[in-house]
GROMACS .gro file of C-alpha atoms in nm:
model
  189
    1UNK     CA    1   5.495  16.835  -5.786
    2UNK     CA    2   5.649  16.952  -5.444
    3UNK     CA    3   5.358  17.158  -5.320
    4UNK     CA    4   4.980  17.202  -5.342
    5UNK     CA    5   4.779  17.461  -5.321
    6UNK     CA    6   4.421  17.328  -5.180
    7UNK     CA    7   4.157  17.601  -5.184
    8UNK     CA    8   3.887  17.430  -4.951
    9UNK     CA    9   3.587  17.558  -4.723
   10UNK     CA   10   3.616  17.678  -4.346
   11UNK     CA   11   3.334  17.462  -4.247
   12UNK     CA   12   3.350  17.097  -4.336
   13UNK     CA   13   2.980  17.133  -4.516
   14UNK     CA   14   2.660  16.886  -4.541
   15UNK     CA   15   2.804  16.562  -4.670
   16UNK     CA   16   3.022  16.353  -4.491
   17UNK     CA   17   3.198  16.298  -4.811
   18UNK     CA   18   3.352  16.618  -4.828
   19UNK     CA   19   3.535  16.594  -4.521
   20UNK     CA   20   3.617  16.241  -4.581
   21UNK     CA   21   3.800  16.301  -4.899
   22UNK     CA   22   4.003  16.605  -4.757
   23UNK     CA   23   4.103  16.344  -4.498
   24UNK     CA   24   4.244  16.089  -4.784
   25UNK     CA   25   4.324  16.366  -5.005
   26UNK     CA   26   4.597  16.472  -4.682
   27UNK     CA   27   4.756  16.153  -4.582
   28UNK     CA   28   4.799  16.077  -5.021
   29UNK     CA   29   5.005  16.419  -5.046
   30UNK     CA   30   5.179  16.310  -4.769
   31UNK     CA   31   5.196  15.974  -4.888
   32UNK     CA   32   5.339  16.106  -5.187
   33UNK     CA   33   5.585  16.324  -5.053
   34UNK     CA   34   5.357  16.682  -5.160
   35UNK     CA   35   5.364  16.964  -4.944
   36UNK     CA   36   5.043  17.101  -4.892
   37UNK     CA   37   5.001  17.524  -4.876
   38UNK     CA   38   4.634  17.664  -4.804
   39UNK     CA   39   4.490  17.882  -4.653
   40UNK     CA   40   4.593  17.867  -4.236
   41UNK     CA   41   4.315  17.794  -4.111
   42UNK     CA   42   4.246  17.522  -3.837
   43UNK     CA   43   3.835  17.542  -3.932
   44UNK     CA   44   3.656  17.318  -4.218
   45UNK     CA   45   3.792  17.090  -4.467
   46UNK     CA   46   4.099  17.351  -4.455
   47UNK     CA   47   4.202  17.195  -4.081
   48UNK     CA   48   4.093  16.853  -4.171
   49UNK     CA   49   4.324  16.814  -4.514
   50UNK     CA   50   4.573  17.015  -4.280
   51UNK     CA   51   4.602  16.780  -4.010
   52UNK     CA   52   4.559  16.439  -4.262
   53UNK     CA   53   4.911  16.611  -4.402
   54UNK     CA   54   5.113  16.614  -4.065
   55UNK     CA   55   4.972  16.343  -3.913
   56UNK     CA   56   5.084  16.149  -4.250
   57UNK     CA   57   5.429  16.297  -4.170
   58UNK     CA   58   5.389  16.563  -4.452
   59UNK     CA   59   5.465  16.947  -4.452
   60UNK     CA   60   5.187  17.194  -4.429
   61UNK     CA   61   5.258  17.554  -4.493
   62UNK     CA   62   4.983  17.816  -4.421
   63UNK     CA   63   4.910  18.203  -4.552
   64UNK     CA   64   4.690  18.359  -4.304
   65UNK     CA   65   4.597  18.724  -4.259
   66UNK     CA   66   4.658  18.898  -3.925
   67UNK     CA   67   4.310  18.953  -3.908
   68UNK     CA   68   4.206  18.581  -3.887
   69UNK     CA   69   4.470  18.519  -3.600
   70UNK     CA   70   4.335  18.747  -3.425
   71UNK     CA   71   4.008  18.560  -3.405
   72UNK     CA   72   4.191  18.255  -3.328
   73UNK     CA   73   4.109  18.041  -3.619
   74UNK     CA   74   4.440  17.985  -3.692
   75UNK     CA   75   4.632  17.650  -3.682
   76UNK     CA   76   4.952  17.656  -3.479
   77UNK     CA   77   5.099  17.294  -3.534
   78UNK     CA   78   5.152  17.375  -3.880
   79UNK     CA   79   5.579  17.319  -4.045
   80UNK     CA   80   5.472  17.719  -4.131
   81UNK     CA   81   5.309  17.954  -4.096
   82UNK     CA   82   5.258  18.283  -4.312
   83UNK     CA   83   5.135  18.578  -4.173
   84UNK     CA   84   5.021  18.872  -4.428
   85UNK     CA   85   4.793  19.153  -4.428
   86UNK     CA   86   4.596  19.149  -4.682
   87UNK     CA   87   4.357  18.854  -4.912
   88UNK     CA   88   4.574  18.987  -5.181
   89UNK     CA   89   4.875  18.908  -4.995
   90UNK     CA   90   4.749  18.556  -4.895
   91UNK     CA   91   4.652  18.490  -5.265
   92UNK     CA   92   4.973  18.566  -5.383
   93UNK     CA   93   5.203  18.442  -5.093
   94UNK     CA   94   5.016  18.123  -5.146
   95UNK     CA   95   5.053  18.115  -5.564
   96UNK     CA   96   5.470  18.173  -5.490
   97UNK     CA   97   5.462  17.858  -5.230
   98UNK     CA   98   5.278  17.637  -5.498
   99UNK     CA   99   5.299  17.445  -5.769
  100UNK     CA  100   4.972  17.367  -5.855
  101UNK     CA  101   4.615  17.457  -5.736
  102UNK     CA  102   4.340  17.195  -5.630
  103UNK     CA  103   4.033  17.295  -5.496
  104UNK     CA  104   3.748  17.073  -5.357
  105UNK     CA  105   3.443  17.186  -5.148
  106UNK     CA  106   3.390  17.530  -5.072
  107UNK     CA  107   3.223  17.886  -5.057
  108UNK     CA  108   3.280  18.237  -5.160
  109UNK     CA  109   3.609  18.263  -5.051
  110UNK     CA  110   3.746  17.907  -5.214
  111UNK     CA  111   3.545  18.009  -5.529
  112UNK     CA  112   3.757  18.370  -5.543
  113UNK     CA  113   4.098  18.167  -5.481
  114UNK     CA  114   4.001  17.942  -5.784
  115UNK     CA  115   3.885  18.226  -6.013
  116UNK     CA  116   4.180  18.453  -5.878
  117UNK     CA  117   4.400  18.193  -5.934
  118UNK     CA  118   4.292  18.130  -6.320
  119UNK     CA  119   4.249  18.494  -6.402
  120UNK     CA  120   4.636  18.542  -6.340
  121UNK     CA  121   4.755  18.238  -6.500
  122UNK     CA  122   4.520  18.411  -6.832
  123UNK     CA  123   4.710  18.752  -6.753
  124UNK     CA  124   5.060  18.539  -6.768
  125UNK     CA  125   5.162  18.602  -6.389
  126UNK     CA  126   5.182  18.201  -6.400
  127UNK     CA  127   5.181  17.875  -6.572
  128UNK     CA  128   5.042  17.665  -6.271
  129UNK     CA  129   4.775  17.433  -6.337
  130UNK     CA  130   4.471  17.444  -6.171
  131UNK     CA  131   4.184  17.181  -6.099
  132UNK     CA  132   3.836  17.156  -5.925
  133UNK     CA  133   3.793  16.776  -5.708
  134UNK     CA  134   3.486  16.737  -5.790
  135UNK     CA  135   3.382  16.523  -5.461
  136UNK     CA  136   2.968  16.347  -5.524
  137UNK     CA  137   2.935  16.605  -5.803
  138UNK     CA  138   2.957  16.910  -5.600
  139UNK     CA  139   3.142  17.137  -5.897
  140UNK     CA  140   2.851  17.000  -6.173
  141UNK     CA  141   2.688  17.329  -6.185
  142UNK     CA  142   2.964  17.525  -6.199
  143UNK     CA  143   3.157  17.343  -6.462
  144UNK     CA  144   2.804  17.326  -6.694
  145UNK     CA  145   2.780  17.714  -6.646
  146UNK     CA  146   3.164  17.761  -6.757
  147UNK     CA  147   3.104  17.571  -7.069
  148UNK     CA  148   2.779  17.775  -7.133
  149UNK     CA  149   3.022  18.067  -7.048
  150UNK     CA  150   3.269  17.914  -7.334
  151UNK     CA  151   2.956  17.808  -7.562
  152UNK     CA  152   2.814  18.208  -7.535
  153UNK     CA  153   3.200  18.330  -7.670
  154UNK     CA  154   3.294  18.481  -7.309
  155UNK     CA  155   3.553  18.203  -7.317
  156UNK     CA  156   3.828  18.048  -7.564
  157UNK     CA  157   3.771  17.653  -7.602
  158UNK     CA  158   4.148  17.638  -7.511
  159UNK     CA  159   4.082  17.832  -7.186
  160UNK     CA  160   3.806  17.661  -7.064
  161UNK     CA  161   3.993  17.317  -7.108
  162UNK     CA  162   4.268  17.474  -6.882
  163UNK     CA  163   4.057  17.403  -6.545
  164UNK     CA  164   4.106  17.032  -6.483
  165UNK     CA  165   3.825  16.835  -6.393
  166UNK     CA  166   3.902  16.547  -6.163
  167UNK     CA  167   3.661  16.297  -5.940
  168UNK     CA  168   3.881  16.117  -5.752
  169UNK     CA  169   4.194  16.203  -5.563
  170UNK     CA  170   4.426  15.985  -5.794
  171UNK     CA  171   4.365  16.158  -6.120
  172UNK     CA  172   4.379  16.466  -5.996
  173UNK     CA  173   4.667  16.457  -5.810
  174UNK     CA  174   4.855  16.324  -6.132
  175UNK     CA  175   4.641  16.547  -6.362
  176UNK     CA  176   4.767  16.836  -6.227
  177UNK     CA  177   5.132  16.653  -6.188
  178UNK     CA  178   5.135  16.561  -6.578
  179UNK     CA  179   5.030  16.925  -6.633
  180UNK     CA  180   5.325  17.081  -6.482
  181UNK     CA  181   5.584  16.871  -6.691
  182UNK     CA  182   5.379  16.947  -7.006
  183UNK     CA  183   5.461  17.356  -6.910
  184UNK     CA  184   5.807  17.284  -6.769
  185UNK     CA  185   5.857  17.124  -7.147
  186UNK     CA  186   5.703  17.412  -7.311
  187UNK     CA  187   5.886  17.661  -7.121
  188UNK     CA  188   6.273  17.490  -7.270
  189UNK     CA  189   6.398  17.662  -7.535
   0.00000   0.00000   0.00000
């Protein structure tokens, strides 16, 4: 895996956990030689796995819209920096710059990367796996409604298995690694 996408909150949220493991979740990409790409921000758990990336010597590459620079929540020390439009734009700049999708802690907007990002890979507009960090049980609820989801027929057994479930930083990381050489080997003809 050469890049990351990490779908994360703009605020760093109630437990001290959460920012902690976007901290150690930054310096192991780096550590491991994985470029991060997210969302541009220099706010939240998205500035603090941002800066754990460079200041581990790792490249960070960020999709921001204008709009968001223009209220100066951008971060500017970043190897790049994408400027679109649009979400859309940002959602998809982000799934070309990526290999894989991780996302820990979040809101609204980290849920609709997640959801956006598994809804295409159902459509066929990728093969990139995808994974939720789930950091002191945070993702619990979600994953129990998602199997009631696959339990109710709104969801193939197959496609529910597709979103990764990790709790530590480790496993995920080589989760989602192992994932991508299963598709690269289903993808040889």
């Amino acid at each position: 895996m050469k890049r990351l996408a990490v779908y994360c909150g703009s605020s760093i949220g109630a437990d001290p956990a959460f920012a902690d493991t976007a901290r150690t979740l930054g310096a192991e990409m780096a550590r491991r030689g994985i470029g991060l790409v997210y969302g541009g921000g220099r706010l939240g758990l998205m500035g603090v796995v941002a800066d754990a990336v460079l200041d581990g010597g790792g490249e960070a590459f960020g999709v921001i819209p204008q709009a968001l620079i223009d209220l100066e929540v951008a971060h500017t020390g970043l190897t790049e920096l994408h400027v679109v439009q649009t979400m859309h734009e940002r959602k998809a700049r982000m799934t070309d710059l990526t290999d894989a999708f991780l996302a820990l802690p979040g809101g609204i907007g980290t849920f609709d990367e997640l959801f956006e990002a598994w809804t295409w890979n159902a459509l066929g507009y990728h093969a990139k796996p995808f994974a939720l960090l789930n950091v002191g049980g945070f993702w619990d609820g979600l994953t129990g409604f998602l199997d009631h989801a696959a339990a109710s027929g709104f969801m193939s057994a197959r496609r529910r298995a597709q979103l990764l479930v990790a709790e530590d930083i480790g496993a995920a990381l080589d989760m989602l690694d192992e994932a991508i050489k299963v598709s690269e080997k289903q993808m040889v003809w």
